[in-house]
Amino acid sequence: MSNAKSWLGLGTSLYFWALMDLTATVLSSTPMPEVELETLFSGRSQSHQRSKRSWVWNQFFVLEEYTGTDPLYVGKLHSDMDRGDGSIKYILSGEGAGIVFTIDDTTGDIHAIQRLDREERAQYTLRAQALDRRTGRPMEPESEFIIKIQDINDNEPKFLDGPYIATVPEMSPVGTSVIQVTATDADDPTYGNSARVVYSILQGQPYFSVDSKTGVIRTALMNMDREAKEYYEVIIQAKDMGGQLGGLAGTTTVNITLSDVNDNPPRFPQKHYQMSVLESAPISSTVGRVFAKDLDEGINAEMKYTIVDGDGADAFDINTDQNFQVGIITVKKPLSFESKKSYTLKVEGSNPHLEMRFLNLGPFQDTTTVHISVEDVDEPPVFEPGFYFVEVPEDVTIGTTIQIISAKDPDVTNNSIRYSIDRGSDPGRFFYVDITTGALMTARPLDREEFSWHNITVLAMEMNNPSQVGSVAVTIKVLDVNDNAPEFPRFYEAFICENAKAGQLIQTVSAVDQDDPHNGQHFYYSLAPEAANNPNFTVRDNQDNTARILTRRSGFRQQEQSVFYLPILIADSGQPVLSSTGTLTIQVCSCNDDGHVMSCSPEAYLLPVSLSRGALIAILACIFVLLVLVLLILSMRRHRKQPYIIDDDENIHENIVRYDDEGGGEEDTEAFDIAAMWNPREAQAGAAPKTRQDMLPEIESLSRYVPQTCAVSSTVHSYVLAKLYEADMDLWAPPFDSLQTYMFEGDGSVAGSLSSLQSATSDSEQSFDFLTDWGPRFRKLAELYGASEGPAPLW
């Protein structure tokens, strides 16, 4: 059968050819045309030698998803060597052999024993061979063939990326593309319409539409407003078989969100705001908030608030809170209830980000009116001016007023103010301020050389509310006066040779002065008056604040005088001129011919040669012992003196009086003149003060030593400060507190004395006649307050 050719139809529409010694018979339901072998295998030549093949075929085809109970017949293998006696054995190997496909080893029939799915595997590659059943020898060479699985429409389209989420701007034109959806059909796209997909919309009309071929979703309605409806759920269907009846379908959900655009202008829900703020509110403190409502969101809802009008534009400011888009009104400058009680602001809120195509929906701004009331608070006193600079000469007397510090209560009540100095700023207590007038005075002597600047803080306190305290800084510059004489900066000592000549320079001196005059220092040097005719030395002023000391003669001898003390007068150029005397010590020394000092001690000529160093040490030790004995004697003599011991029974007072009675009674007031406390002028014009007759005071009053011109001075504070400084500086005063009694009270007041001791001269209607019946201890009270026939005595 090498020249024979045959064709048999297969059980399906597939086919294969048998060539030469192999005949493969496959049942076919559809006859197919005969194919000439020469057409299939062209190019054969007798000159071309190759091995002889007994079988060749191309492929088998079988439908997927077979649902029958019997194995599915695929095809038949047959060799022309097979005589039908069962001597030929057919075997099958390769993909799925024995598992998916089986072969009848006698007949060569191939069957599928499992359900086939083209979407899982589209084809199988197998190998077939015919063997001698008895010997197992291959009867034909092994050949390879393919079994392809033919597709049927058994898979619906699927949206592998669904569900979908999409966003489209609101107010978009019709036909704006939103998103493209894609469905995949697992069937064979090359076979029929099984994989041809058509898209349609099941839910989401009339807002959106879908392209049936591409799956692109587009807007289908004009002016979709996010503020009206923001979220849309659209259901898209994909159907195979071109959408025909009987096709399979799949669906997916597309969640579409309308994104915001700036299509809504801001609007204030309130056209009038009423706010209040304390006048003591600090700068940048919050007064209140305004809010313009914008239906948009994100950047389209951002606001910018500004003050466009009103009388409070200078007093208040407004800022935008970016988190909540509210306008925060803050204090821009200090407020005063007394100056202005209310303000009016016109506030504008606008969108900074606009879209040109929506400007016709505007205007994208709005205004509101804000009324702000300033509330009164109790404020601390305010100083005018807010800083003081005072220049005062250092020789100013104690108690001199150097500046009037002024403060006032800014409130309507205008409470009284009391002044004081913050002692932390004036630890040395150099200054004092009058509690009522604010007069700043010196309380201690000033010394520019010690402190040239003073920075103090003056406090002002309200009488009715001590918690309200204001303060002001006062800088005091102490001006220099010429109160320090020039002097040598150090001890000057010069050496002169015995062979010195007249006019020889032996020393150059200079001086220092703690003062600081405006024109600088200028010193004048000369010999002191007591040494003006000094025959040995002279002084030459260099006119540069230095002076030269020159010899006036020669022939100095150490044995005659070894040391000279030259007094030099140093004067400054200040007003008044101050001077001091400095001493220059000049030693006469023996020198060699070159002028180098050899010895300056005259003892070298006086001491015997036999006096050793040990003898000198013994002499110095004796001198030291004598000095110790002298000091010991002086110390013992000092301790022999009676110390000043205060008796416990004594009462130290500026007027110290010893009493012998228990109550004292009226005799207590006879130790000093009480009238001096009423009015100093009346005390001077009246009779001499009464004194106690039973005992004299042990220590007389210190006030009697005060000059009368000082005692009657109208400047009470100057007198008090001077006496206080005098007591502080007195090294012999008792080291304990003492009561200082001053000679007048209320001097210069038109109301006179406020002392209750003078109430006997008042027009009181109360009667104290009963005091005369209480005995001698109340005699003085009866004279002061009781009825009297004569005039009342002046104390």
Coordinates of N, CA, C and O in Angstrom, one line a residue, residues 1-4 6 18-24 52-55 77-85 87-88 90 130 139-140:
M1 N 0.8 -1.2 0.0 CA 0.0 0.0 0.0 C 0.9 1.3 0.0 O 0.4 2.3 0.4
S2 N 2.1 1.1 -0.4 CA 3.0 2.2 -0.5 C 2.5 3.3 -1.4 O 2.8 4.5 -1.3
N3 N 1.8 2.9 -2.5 CA 1.3 3.8 -3.5 C -0.1 4.1 -3.3 O -0.7 4.9 -4.1
A4 N -0.7 3.6 -2.3 CA -2.1 3.7 -2.1 C -2.4 5.0 -1.4 O -1.6 5.5 -0.6
S6 N -5.8 7.1 0.7 CA -7.2 6.9 1.2 C -7.5 8.1 2.1 O -6.6 8.7 2.7
A18 N -3.9 9.4 6.1 CA -3.0 8.2 6.3 C -2.2 8.0 5.1 O -2.6 8.1 4.0
L19 N -0.9 7.9 5.3 CA 0.1 7.8 4.2 C 0.9 6.5 4.3 O 1.3 6.1 5.4
M20 N 1.1 6.0 3.1 CA 1.9 4.8 3.0 C 1.3 3.6 3.8 O 0.2 3.2 3.5
D21 N 2.1 3.1 4.8 CA 1.7 1.9 5.4 C 0.7 2.0 6.6 O 0.3 1.1 7.2
L22 N 0.4 3.3 6.9 CA -0.5 3.5 8.1 C -1.8 4.1 7.6 O -1.9 5.0 6.8
T23 N -2.9 3.5 8.1 CA -4.2 4.0 7.8 C -4.9 4.4 9.1 O -5.0 3.5 10.0
A24 N -5.2 5.6 9.3 CA -5.9 6.1 10.5 C -7.3 6.4 10.1 O -7.6 7.2 9.2
K52 N 11.9 5.6 5.3 CA 10.5 5.4 5.0 C 9.6 5.5 6.2 O 9.9 5.0 7.3
R53 N 8.5 6.3 6.1 CA 7.6 6.5 7.2 C 6.3 5.8 6.9 O 5.8 5.9 5.7
S54 N 5.8 5.0 7.9 CA 4.6 4.3 7.6 C 3.4 5.0 8.0 O 2.3 4.7 7.5
W55 N 3.4 6.1 8.9 CA 2.2 6.9 9.2 C 2.6 8.4 9.5 O 3.6 8.7 10.0
L77 N -6.4 5.0 15.5 CA -5.1 4.8 14.9 C -5.1 3.3 14.3 O -5.5 2.4 15.0
H78 N -4.5 3.2 13.1 CA -4.5 1.9 12.5 C -3.3 1.8 11.6 O -2.9 2.8 10.9
S79 N -2.6 0.7 11.7 CA -1.4 0.5 10.8 C -1.8 -0.6 9.8 O -2.5 -1.5 10.1
D80 N -1.2 -0.5 8.6 CA -1.5 -1.5 7.5 C -0.8 -2.8 7.8 O -1.1 -3.8 7.1
M81 N 0.0 -2.8 8.9 CA 0.6 -4.1 9.3 C -0.3 -4.9 10.2 O -0.1 -6.0 10.5
D82 N -1.4 -4.1 10.6 CA -2.3 -4.8 11.5 C -3.3 -5.6 10.6 O -4.0 -5.0 9.8
R83 N -3.3 -7.0 10.8 CA -4.1 -7.9 10.0 C -5.4 -8.2 10.8 O -6.1 -9.1 10.3
G84 N -5.5 -7.6 11.9 CA -6.8 -7.8 12.7 C -6.7 -9.0 13.6 O -7.7 -9.5 14.1
D85 N -5.5 -9.6 13.7 CA -5.3 -10.8 14.6 C -4.8 -10.5 15.9 O -4.5 -11.4 16.7
S87 N -2.1 -9.0 16.7 CA -0.6 -9.1 16.9 C 0.0 -7.7 17.1 O 1.2 -7.6 17.5
I88 N -0.7 -6.7 16.8 CA -0.2 -5.3 16.9 C -0.7 -4.7 18.2 O -1.9 -4.8 18.4
Y90 N -1.1 -1.1 20.2 CA -0.9 0.3 20.2 C -0.7 0.9 21.6 O -1.5 0.5 22.5
A130 N 3.2 1.7 17.4 CA 2.7 0.3 17.2 C 3.8 -0.7 17.5 O 4.9 -0.6 16.9
M139 N 6.9 -1.8 15.6 CA 6.6 -2.0 14.2 C 6.7 -0.8 13.4 O 6.9 -0.9 12.2
E140 N 6.5 0.4 14.0 CA 6.6 1.6 13.3 C 7.3 2.6 14.2 O 7.3 2.5 15.4

